[in-house]
Tab-separated table of C-alpha atoms in Angstrom:
chain	number	residue	atom	x	y	z
A	1	UNK	CA	119.481	76.802	22.859
A	2	UNK	CA	120.817	79.843	20.616
A	3	UNK	CA	123.888	79.127	19.575
A	4	UNK	CA	126.521	81.596	21.429
A	5	UNK	CA	130.121	81.914	21.204
A	6	UNK	CA	132.243	79.411	24.010
A	7	UNK	CA	132.808	82.512	27.332
A	8	UNK	CA	136.633	82.903	28.165
A	9	UNK	CA	137.106	81.626	31.142
A	10	UNK	CA	137.494	84.849	33.325
A	11	UNK	CA	133.833	85.525	31.796
A	12	UNK	CA	133.438	82.348	32.622
A	13	UNK	CA	134.666	81.958	35.962
A	14	UNK	CA	132.536	85.205	37.151
A	15	UNK	CA	129.357	83.953	36.632
A	16	UNK	CA	130.760	81.109	38.500
A	17	UNK	CA	130.722	83.710	40.332
A	18	UNK	CA	128.239	85.167	40.625
A	19	UNK	CA	125.863	82.185	40.719
A	20	UNK	CA	128.124	81.181	44.311
A	21	UNK	CA	126.966	84.103	45.241
A	22	UNK	CA	123.495	84.374	44.750
A	23	UNK	CA	122.611	79.597	44.804
A	24	UNK	CA	124.298	79.258	48.249
A	25	UNK	CA	122.215	81.494	50.250
A	26	UNK	CA	119.019	81.244	48.374
A	27	UNK	CA	120.036	76.864	49.333
A	28	UNK	CA	119.951	78.001	52.674
A	29	UNK	CA	117.422	79.742	52.784
A	30	UNK	CA	115.027	77.417	51.506
A	31	UNK	CA	116.181	74.765	53.809
A	32	UNK	CA	115.427	76.438	56.939
A	33	UNK	CA	111.422	77.093	55.076
A	34	UNK	CA	110.692	73.641	56.036
A	35	UNK	CA	112.234	74.166	59.231
A	36	UNK	CA	109.175	76.132	60.225
A	37	UNK	CA	106.719	73.128	60.400
A	38	UNK	CA	110.166	70.463	61.586
A	39	UNK	CA	109.356	72.727	64.736
A	40	UNK	CA	106.241	72.380	64.876
A	41	UNK	CA	105.637	68.543	64.581
A	42	UNK	CA	108.810	67.179	67.152
A	43	UNK	CA	107.194	70.011	69.985
A	44	UNK	CA	103.039	68.776	69.561
A	45	UNK	CA	104.101	65.209	68.693
A	46	UNK	CA	104.625	65.226	72.123
A	47	UNK	CA	101.182	66.372	73.002
A	48	UNK	CA	99.611	63.428	71.443
A	49	UNK	CA	98.887	61.132	68.919
A	50	UNK	CA	95.093	63.811	67.620
A	51	UNK	CA	98.074	66.760	68.165
A	52	UNK	CA	100.257	65.998	65.890
A	53	UNK	CA	97.584	64.765	63.466
A	54	UNK	CA	95.862	67.661	63.639
A	55	UNK	CA	98.623	69.999	63.350
A	56	UNK	CA	99.574	67.338	60.281
A	57	UNK	CA	96.478	68.345	58.607
A	58	UNK	CA	96.497	71.630	59.009
A	59	UNK	CA	99.929	72.296	58.459
A	60	UNK	CA	99.454	71.129	55.462
A	61	UNK	CA	95.984	73.137	54.177
A	62	UNK	CA	98.738	76.087	54.959
A	63	UNK	CA	101.724	74.998	52.814
A	64	UNK	CA	99.303	74.473	50.017
A	65	UNK	CA	97.396	78.288	50.230
A	66	UNK	CA	100.951	79.536	50.562
A	67	UNK	CA	102.541	77.709	48.050
A	68	UNK	CA	99.951	78.740	45.776
A	69	UNK	CA	101.024	82.258	45.740
A	70	UNK	CA	104.537	81.557	45.127
A	71	UNK	CA	104.968	83.530	42.047
A	72	UNK	CA	104.364	86.523	44.083
A	73	UNK	CA	108.737	85.573	45.015
A	74	UNK	CA	109.364	84.569	41.136
A	75	UNK	CA	107.009	87.502	39.087
A	76	UNK	CA	108.725	90.220	41.361
A	77	UNK	CA	112.304	88.939	41.541
A	78	UNK	CA	112.545	88.606	37.182
A	79	UNK	CA	110.699	92.651	37.773
A	80	UNK	CA	112.677	94.010	39.871
A	81	UNK	CA	116.015	92.119	38.306
A	82	UNK	CA	114.949	93.496	34.725
A	83	UNK	CA	115.293	97.047	36.280
A	84	UNK	CA	118.314	97.192	37.705
A	85	UNK	CA	119.777	95.989	34.552
A	86	UNK	CA	118.809	98.995	32.996
A	87	UNK	CA	120.175	100.992	36.583
A	88	UNK	CA	116.204	102.187	37.577
A	89	UNK	CA	116.656	101.106	41.526
A	90	UNK	CA	113.587	104.084	42.559
A	91	UNK	CA	111.315	102.029	40.014
A	92	UNK	CA	113.149	98.601	40.875
A	93	UNK	CA	111.626	99.911	44.183
A	94	UNK	CA	108.757	100.749	42.793
A	95	UNK	CA	108.082	97.908	41.288
A	96	UNK	CA	108.894	95.755	44.717
A	97	UNK	CA	106.446	97.106	46.702
A	98	UNK	CA	103.391	96.679	44.122
A	99	UNK	CA	104.550	93.060	44.818
A	100	UNK	CA	104.354	93.400	48.560
A	101	UNK	CA	100.317	95.419	48.304
A	102	UNK	CA	99.888	92.771	46.193
A	103	UNK	CA	100.322	90.552	48.710
A	104	UNK	CA	98.559	91.620	52.156
A	105	UNK	CA	96.184	92.617	49.447
A	106	UNK	CA	95.795	88.297	49.305
A	107	UNK	CA	96.798	87.106	52.259
A	108	UNK	CA	93.949	89.881	53.470
A	109	UNK	CA	91.867	87.708	50.959
A	110	UNK	CA	92.545	84.964	52.019
A	111	UNK	CA	91.896	85.344	55.652
A	112	UNK	CA	88.118	85.554	54.554
A	113	UNK	CA	87.787	82.829	53.409
A	114	UNK	CA	89.947	80.146	55.417
A	115	UNK	CA	88.794	81.792	59.335
A	116	UNK	CA	84.925	80.821	58.426
A	117	UNK	CA	85.997	77.318	56.534
A	118	UNK	CA	88.597	76.054	58.291
A	119	UNK	CA	86.015	72.964	59.230
A	120	UNK	CA	85.339	71.999	56.245
A	121	UNK	CA	88.770	71.845	55.076
A	122	UNK	CA	89.867	70.029	57.860
A	123	UNK	CA	86.410	67.348	56.984
A	124	UNK	CA	87.618	67.680	53.063
A	125	UNK	CA	90.860	66.502	54.252
A	126	UNK	CA	89.564	63.874	56.206
A	127	UNK	CA	90.631	64.327	59.886
A	128	UNK	CA	90.117	62.068	62.738
A	129	UNK	CA	86.921	63.067	65.337
A	130	UNK	CA	89.865	63.804	67.370
A	131	UNK	CA	92.109	65.195	65.144
A	132	UNK	CA	89.831	67.403	63.407
A	133	UNK	CA	89.260	70.621	66.534
A	134	UNK	CA	93.217	70.627	66.863
A	135	UNK	CA	93.558	71.043	62.858
A	136	UNK	CA	90.456	73.305	63.067
A	137	UNK	CA	92.279	75.430	65.784
A	138	UNK	CA	95.913	74.950	64.715
A	139	UNK	CA	94.372	76.019	61.119
A	140	UNK	CA	92.490	79.385	61.833
A	141	UNK	CA	94.503	80.977	64.080
A	142	UNK	CA	98.149	80.206	61.401
A	143	UNK	CA	95.854	81.421	58.595
A	144	UNK	CA	95.990	84.978	60.120
A	145	UNK	CA	99.788	84.656	59.699
A	146	UNK	CA	99.000	84.055	55.671
A	147	UNK	CA	99.719	87.694	55.223
A	148	UNK	CA	102.903	87.833	56.713
A	149	UNK	CA	103.964	84.843	55.234
A	150	UNK	CA	102.781	86.442	51.708
A	151	UNK	CA	104.406	89.277	52.288
A	152	UNK	CA	107.461	87.102	52.618
A	153	UNK	CA	107.599	85.784	49.917
A	154	UNK	CA	106.948	89.593	48.049
A	155	UNK	CA	110.058	90.594	49.588
A	156	UNK	CA	112.208	87.901	48.672
A	157	UNK	CA	111.670	88.326	45.279
A	158	UNK	CA	112.302	91.843	45.941
A	159	UNK	CA	115.761	91.693	47.548
A	160	UNK	CA	116.690	88.536	45.000
A	161	UNK	CA	116.200	91.472	42.181
A	162	UNK	CA	118.423	93.275	44.037
A	163	UNK	CA	120.594	89.994	43.678
A	164	UNK	CA	120.123	90.075	47.895
A	165	UNK	CA	120.011	86.561	48.430
A	166	UNK	CA	122.067	86.768	51.548
A	167	UNK	CA	119.514	89.264	53.815
A	168	UNK	CA	115.902	86.621	53.368
A	169	UNK	CA	118.919	83.230	54.454
A	170	UNK	CA	119.660	85.872	57.894
A	171	UNK	CA	115.837	86.376	58.293
A	172	UNK	CA	115.167	82.226	57.349
A	173	UNK	CA	117.758	81.484	60.111
A	174	UNK	CA	116.710	84.216	62.720
A	175	UNK	CA	112.233	83.043	62.148
A	176	UNK	CA	113.661	79.708	62.385
A	177	UNK	CA	115.408	80.108	66.116
A	178	UNK	CA	112.430	82.721	66.721
A	179	UNK	CA	109.416	80.013	65.473
A	180	UNK	CA	111.534	77.656	67.859
A	181	UNK	CA	111.908	80.020	70.747
A	182	UNK	CA	108.456	80.617	70.647
A	183	UNK	CA	107.421	76.884	70.367
A	184	UNK	CA	108.304	75.873	73.197
A	185	UNK	CA	107.440	78.273	75.459
A	186	UNK	CA	103.590	79.056	74.158
A	187	UNK	CA	103.149	75.176	74.139
A	188	UNK	CA	104.930	73.492	77.210
A	189	UNK	CA	105.409	77.541	79.706
A	190	UNK	CA	103.072	79.161	78.638
A	191	UNK	CA	100.594	76.118	78.479
A	192	UNK	CA	98.890	77.194	75.101
A	193	UNK	CA	98.747	73.711	74.049
A	194	UNK	CA	98.500	73.404	69.639
A	195	UNK	CA	96.615	76.655	69.898
A	196	UNK	CA	100.238	77.749	71.415
A	197	UNK	CA	102.228	76.162	68.951
A	198	UNK	CA	100.147	77.801	66.530
A	199	UNK	CA	100.565	81.689	67.590
A	200	UNK	CA	104.294	81.392	67.755
A	201	UNK	CA	104.302	80.449	64.528
A	202	UNK	CA	101.668	83.845	63.514
A	203	UNK	CA	104.309	85.628	66.158
A	204	UNK	CA	107.281	84.459	63.475
A	205	UNK	CA	105.596	85.090	60.139
A	206	UNK	CA	105.169	88.565	61.287
A	207	UNK	CA	108.595	89.674	62.720
A	208	UNK	CA	110.565	88.377	59.423
A	209	UNK	CA	108.453	90.799	57.359
A	210	UNK	CA	108.678	93.229	59.322
A	211	UNK	CA	112.219	93.039	58.588
A	212	UNK	CA	112.202	92.529	54.900
A	213	UNK	CA	109.968	96.079	55.098
A	214	UNK	CA	112.456	97.699	57.308
A	215	UNK	CA	114.883	96.285	54.925
A	216	UNK	CA	112.722	96.892	51.624
A	217	UNK	CA	111.666	101.229	53.205
A	218	UNK	CA	115.025	101.843	53.925
A	219	UNK	CA	115.683	101.633	49.813
A	220	UNK	CA	112.401	103.347	48.954
A	221	UNK	CA	114.019	106.472	51.262
A	222	UNK	CA	117.691	106.104	50.249
A	223	UNK	CA	116.119	106.449	46.618
A	224	UNK	CA	113.575	109.192	46.556
A	225	UNK	CA	111.382	105.312	45.872
A	226	UNK	CA	107.750	106.092	46.601
A	227	UNK	CA	106.135	103.437	49.399
A	228	UNK	CA	102.489	104.503	48.338
A	229	UNK	CA	100.107	101.147	46.913
A	230	UNK	CA	99.472	102.524	42.778
A	231	UNK	CA	96.093	100.301	41.723
A	232	UNK	CA	98.357	100.315	38.748
A	233	UNK	CA	100.935	98.638	38.945
A	234	UNK	CA	99.384	96.950	41.421
A	235	UNK	CA	97.119	95.065	38.204
A	236	UNK	CA	100.756	94.745	36.596
A	237	UNK	CA	102.151	92.460	39.534
A	238	UNK	CA	98.810	90.024	39.369
A	239	UNK	CA	98.684	89.986	35.173
A	240	UNK	CA	102.460	89.468	35.828
A	241	UNK	CA	101.421	86.299	38.220
A	242	UNK	CA	98.536	84.859	36.956
A	243	UNK	CA	100.734	82.242	33.635
A	244	UNK	CA	103.092	81.291	36.948
A	245	UNK	CA	99.939	80.150	39.627
A	246	UNK	CA	99.370	78.610	36.212
A	247	UNK	CA	102.432	77.145	36.528
A	248	UNK	CA	102.175	76.407	39.562
A	249	UNK	CA	99.126	74.583	40.563
A	250	UNK	CA	99.329	72.927	37.164
A	251	UNK	CA	103.019	71.110	38.562
A	252	UNK	CA	100.386	70.666	41.651
A	253	UNK	CA	98.320	68.442	40.015
A	254	UNK	CA	101.252	66.284	38.901
A	255	UNK	CA	102.525	65.433	42.406
A	256	UNK	CA	98.692	65.598	43.907
A	257	UNK	CA	97.860	62.802	40.753
A	258	UNK	CA	101.241	60.891	41.249
A	259	UNK	CA	100.457	60.298	45.690
A	260	UNK	CA	96.871	59.431	45.000
A	261	UNK	CA	98.198	55.901	41.722
A	262	UNK	CA	100.435	55.444	44.770
A	263	UNK	CA	97.818	55.044	47.648
A	264	UNK	CA	96.177	53.081	44.992
A	265	UNK	CA	99.356	50.644	44.256
A	266	UNK	CA	99.432	49.915	48.190
A	267	UNK	CA	100.135	50.703	51.708
A	268	UNK	CA	104.392	49.340	50.916
A	269	UNK	CA	103.841	51.685	47.402
A	270	UNK	CA	102.238	54.955	49.136
A	271	UNK	CA	104.908	54.212	51.695
A	272	UNK	CA	108.328	54.170	49.654
A	273	UNK	CA	106.837	56.965	47.662
A	274	UNK	CA	106.103	60.244	50.202
A	275	UNK	CA	109.344	58.720	51.289
A	276	UNK	CA	111.017	59.693	48.064
A	277	UNK	CA	108.943	62.497	47.319
A	278	UNK	CA	110.635	64.046	50.471
A	279	UNK	CA	113.797	63.381	49.300
A	280	UNK	CA	112.984	64.833	45.753
A	281	UNK	CA	111.974	68.253	47.639
A	282	UNK	CA	115.039	67.749	49.141
A	283	UNK	CA	117.803	67.557	45.783
A	284	UNK	CA	114.363	70.209	44.518
A	285	UNK	CA	115.986	72.099	46.911
A	286	UNK	CA	119.296	72.990	45.689
A	287	UNK	CA	118.299	72.909	42.235
A	288	UNK	CA	116.050	75.503	42.907
A	289	UNK	CA	118.847	76.569	43.745
A	290	UNK	CA	120.668	78.077	40.889
A	291	UNK	CA	117.139	78.266	39.057
A	292	UNK	CA	117.137	81.394	41.633
A	293	UNK	CA	120.592	82.601	40.847
A	294	UNK	CA	119.170	82.367	36.581
A	295	UNK	CA	115.819	84.774	38.182
A	296	UNK	CA	117.729	87.507	39.067
A	297	UNK	CA	121.284	87.081	37.437
A	298	UNK	CA	118.711	87.037	33.744
A	299	UNK	CA	116.341	89.303	34.552
A	300	UNK	CA	119.289	92.017	35.029
A	301	UNK	CA	121.887	91.093	31.860
A	302	UNK	CA	118.505	91.599	29.691
A	303	UNK	CA	116.833	95.361	31.811
A	304	UNK	CA	120.834	95.671	30.255
A	305	UNK	CA	120.274	95.013	27.000
A	306	UNK	CA	122.539	92.470	27.197
A	307	UNK	CA	121.596	89.378	24.979
A	308	UNK	CA	124.805	87.911	24.616
A	309	UNK	CA	125.377	88.344	28.328
A	310	UNK	CA	122.640	86.442	28.940
A	311	UNK	CA	122.997	83.792	26.671
A	312	UNK	CA	126.540	82.738	27.853
A	313	UNK	CA	124.650	83.013	31.855
A	314	UNK	CA	122.152	80.880	30.716
A	315	UNK	CA	125.142	78.409	28.943
A	316	UNK	CA	126.858	78.258	32.821
A	317	UNK	CA	123.584	77.443	34.502
A	318	UNK	CA	122.879	74.781	32.019
A	319	UNK	CA	126.121	73.337	33.121
A	320	UNK	CA	125.725	73.312	37.025
A	321	UNK	CA	122.648	72.019	36.743
A	322	UNK	CA	123.608	69.522	35.113
A	323	UNK	CA	126.781	69.189	37.718
A	324	UNK	CA	124.802	69.280	40.676
A	325	UNK	CA	122.174	66.903	38.869
A	326	UNK	CA	124.954	64.328	37.794
A	327	UNK	CA	125.732	64.447	41.984
A	328	UNK	CA	122.843	64.718	42.810
A	329	UNK	CA	122.497	61.014	41.977
A	330	UNK	CA	124.882	59.244	42.643
A	331	UNK	CA	124.360	60.179	46.130
A	332	UNK	CA	121.225	58.763	46.051
A	333	UNK	CA	122.855	55.761	44.165
A	334	UNK	CA	126.612	55.343	47.001
A	335	UNK	CA	123.658	56.620	49.887
A	336	UNK	CA	121.016	53.988	49.592
A	337	UNK	CA	121.657	51.728	51.450
A	338	UNK	CA	122.886	54.262	54.172
A	339	UNK	CA	119.834	56.698	54.661
A	340	UNK	CA	116.604	53.906	53.980
A	341	UNK	CA	116.321	51.979	57.256
A	342	UNK	CA	116.186	56.066	59.593
A	343	UNK	CA	113.532	56.153	57.271
A	344	UNK	CA	111.555	52.144	57.740
A	345	UNK	CA	112.458	49.651	58.955
A	346	UNK	CA	110.015	47.506	57.254
A	347	UNK	CA	110.822	44.736	54.388
A	348	UNK	CA	108.385	45.689	52.245
A	349	UNK	CA	108.539	48.727	51.724
A	350	UNK	CA	112.834	49.257	51.506
A	351	UNK	CA	112.153	46.836	48.714
A	352	UNK	CA	109.656	48.517	47.340
A	353	UNK	CA	112.722	51.931	47.545
A	354	UNK	CA	115.518	50.318	46.178
A	355	UNK	CA	115.198	49.875	42.040
A	356	UNK	CA	112.577	53.716	42.572
A	357	UNK	CA	114.967	55.109	44.346
A	358	UNK	CA	118.285	54.425	41.489
A	359	UNK	CA	115.497	55.685	38.670
A	360	UNK	CA	114.978	59.060	40.749
A	361	UNK	CA	119.306	59.279	41.123
A	362	UNK	CA	119.297	58.291	36.556
A	363	UNK	CA	117.055	61.421	36.231
A	364	UNK	CA	118.870	64.165	38.049
A	365	UNK	CA	120.796	65.960	35.881
A	366	UNK	CA	117.464	65.634	33.680
A	367	UNK	CA	115.593	67.829	36.882
A	368	UNK	CA	118.674	69.599	36.739
A	369	UNK	CA	118.570	71.295	33.354
A	370	UNK	CA	115.171	71.786	34.027
A	371	UNK	CA	114.865	73.096	37.647
A	372	UNK	CA	118.026	75.666	35.951
A	373	UNK	CA	115.499	76.884	32.796
A	374	UNK	CA	113.108	77.082	33.852
A	375	UNK	CA	114.778	80.075	36.206
A	376	UNK	CA	116.503	81.589	33.576
A	377	UNK	CA	112.704	81.519	31.230
A	378	UNK	CA	111.307	83.242	35.151
A	379	UNK	CA	113.869	86.449	35.317
A	380	UNK	CA	113.053	86.221	31.285
A	381	UNK	CA	109.477	87.206	32.578
A	382	UNK	CA	108.636	84.443	29.613
A	383	UNK	CA	105.680	83.074	32.489
A	384	UNK	CA	102.660	82.707	29.884
A	385	UNK	CA	105.063	80.319	27.301
A	386	UNK	CA	105.949	78.939	30.835
A	387	UNK	CA	102.358	78.301	31.887
A	388	UNK	CA	101.460	76.336	28.352
A	389	UNK	CA	104.514	74.467	28.533
A	390	UNK	CA	103.257	72.555	32.552
A	391	UNK	CA	99.645	72.509	30.844
A	392	UNK	CA	101.531	70.725	27.561
A	393	UNK	CA	103.253	68.334	30.886
A	394	UNK	CA	100.456	67.619	32.643
A	395	UNK	CA	98.781	67.218	29.358
A	396	UNK	CA	100.948	63.506	28.628
A	397	UNK	CA	101.901	62.633	32.004
A	398	UNK	CA	97.817	62.055	33.951
A	399	UNK	CA	96.952	59.557	31.732
A	400	UNK	CA	100.838	58.101	31.136
A	401	UNK	CA	100.578	57.630	35.631
A	402	UNK	CA	97.231	56.722	35.692
A	403	UNK	CA	97.721	53.988	33.700
A	404	UNK	CA	100.876	52.432	36.101
A	405	UNK	CA	97.630	50.309	38.164
A	406	UNK	CA	96.250	48.676	35.209
A	407	UNK	CA	99.104	47.735	34.021
A	408	UNK	CA	100.013	46.538	36.901
A	409	UNK	CA	103.946	48.946	37.186
A	410	UNK	CA	104.008	48.802	40.357
A	411	UNK	CA	105.753	52.418	41.996
A	412	UNK	CA	108.519	52.476	39.608
A	413	UNK	CA	106.473	52.635	36.931
A	414	UNK	CA	104.804	54.886	37.925
A	415	UNK	CA	109.017	56.795	39.182
A	416	UNK	CA	109.525	56.313	35.467
A	417	UNK	CA	106.393	58.219	34.705
A	418	UNK	CA	107.290	60.883	36.340
A	419	UNK	CA	110.495	61.117	34.311
A	420	UNK	CA	109.011	61.139	31.916
A	421	UNK	CA	107.151	64.364	33.179
A	422	UNK	CA	110.860	65.863	33.687
A	423	UNK	CA	111.836	65.171	30.150
A	424	UNK	CA	108.004	66.543	28.575
A	425	UNK	CA	109.462	69.496	30.886
A	426	UNK	CA	112.776	69.950	29.722
A	427	UNK	CA	111.493	69.192	25.847
A	428	UNK	CA	109.517	72.201	26.050
A	429	UNK	CA	111.962	74.760	27.830
A	430	UNK	CA	114.848	73.142	25.440
A	431	UNK	CA	112.991	74.426	22.429
A	432	UNK	CA	112.305	77.780	24.080
A	433	UNK	CA	115.831	78.205	25.286
A	434	UNK	CA	117.349	77.619	21.560
A	435	UNK	CA	114.848	79.587	19.411
A	436	UNK	CA	116.165	83.158	21.575
A	437	UNK	CA	111.873	84.712	21.542
A	438	UNK	CA	113.266	84.804	25.073
A	439	UNK	CA	115.931	87.290	24.938
A	440	UNK	CA	113.244	90.207	25.330
A	441	UNK	CA	115.446	93.848	26.775
A	442	UNK	CA	113.856	96.453	28.585
A	443	UNK	CA	113.766	97.931	32.125
A	444	UNK	CA	110.106	95.805	31.058
A	445	UNK	CA	109.494	92.691	29.639
């Protein structure tokens, strides 16, 4: 990272207050998201095993479809924050509306694909003949809520760019509560079964989107920003999102390769791998919260043409990332005897878990730096570099991971390969941060 003078204590404290005020609510909103699926699973699980299996397949497909478009949040955050830093709130909100219109267009396109192709998608996932009808039903109904889900992503990016992560937290909590209540009422009260669960989720997602839109519309009217779709603005939003889409797909490919390799290692190893991956994802939420703060803060500093402030904020967030990583690593190492029995009583799975978990614990400080620098460069609008860096990472990781079964390293070796992947990511991100080439100032990049 480009060398900068050590910030005075009052400056570090100001950065700390900003990071905490943005990261803590962001973490709460991130954790609330997977609770939707958990609530659905808990309610549908009592209908029977085929229904739960169908839900699992459909939910995995929906999660994948929506997560691919996470750039709607990331790119919008950076673009809006720049305009906030430049002091042009009407343009910031106008930029946010372009992202929301793009979300609606993409949502309509996804529906057009998923509705007729739902049986094919379910079949590709290998659903049994008993689970497939339930998976198709849930997928087709839930797909109707995809435009709302994508609007939520884009609108969340708008509010983050406006330095507001509290509203997304409140909306996420309200959405989770509504989803749970609707699921119980429609599944059991109305006797709709798994279809009731899907409709409950769709209604909750549209309610969340409506709340977000009301907030954005009020802001637009207050500042005189247009709400009408602008073809040039929507096209610019899409162009900014393409590199982040490539980055996301490359990261998804890493996770899919890791899971495929674990499956080849045996039942105990794939079971242990899924447990570790769940924990890894939970820890990622904590680190990603700091990254989200980084997107908003860095974008604002660069929009205000304050490169020194951006450097100092970056440095401070890296320190936060390392500290959070160390804390999470120690937590995993110390508490593993307590939480492992909660996931499995199979001693074979537990034996595979222990050494692999220690590798994950050791790698957390590394992950802390990666998540923070990823967020910093997203906030700077440095998407093309992030795409190239992630493709390089995938090219290094894939052959190493695929050699694990051949070399007989087991699950521990696979997670050393995952640690290598994070090390390559850190190297590419650190080189970029150190170069200072990301410090492009102005209301637009």
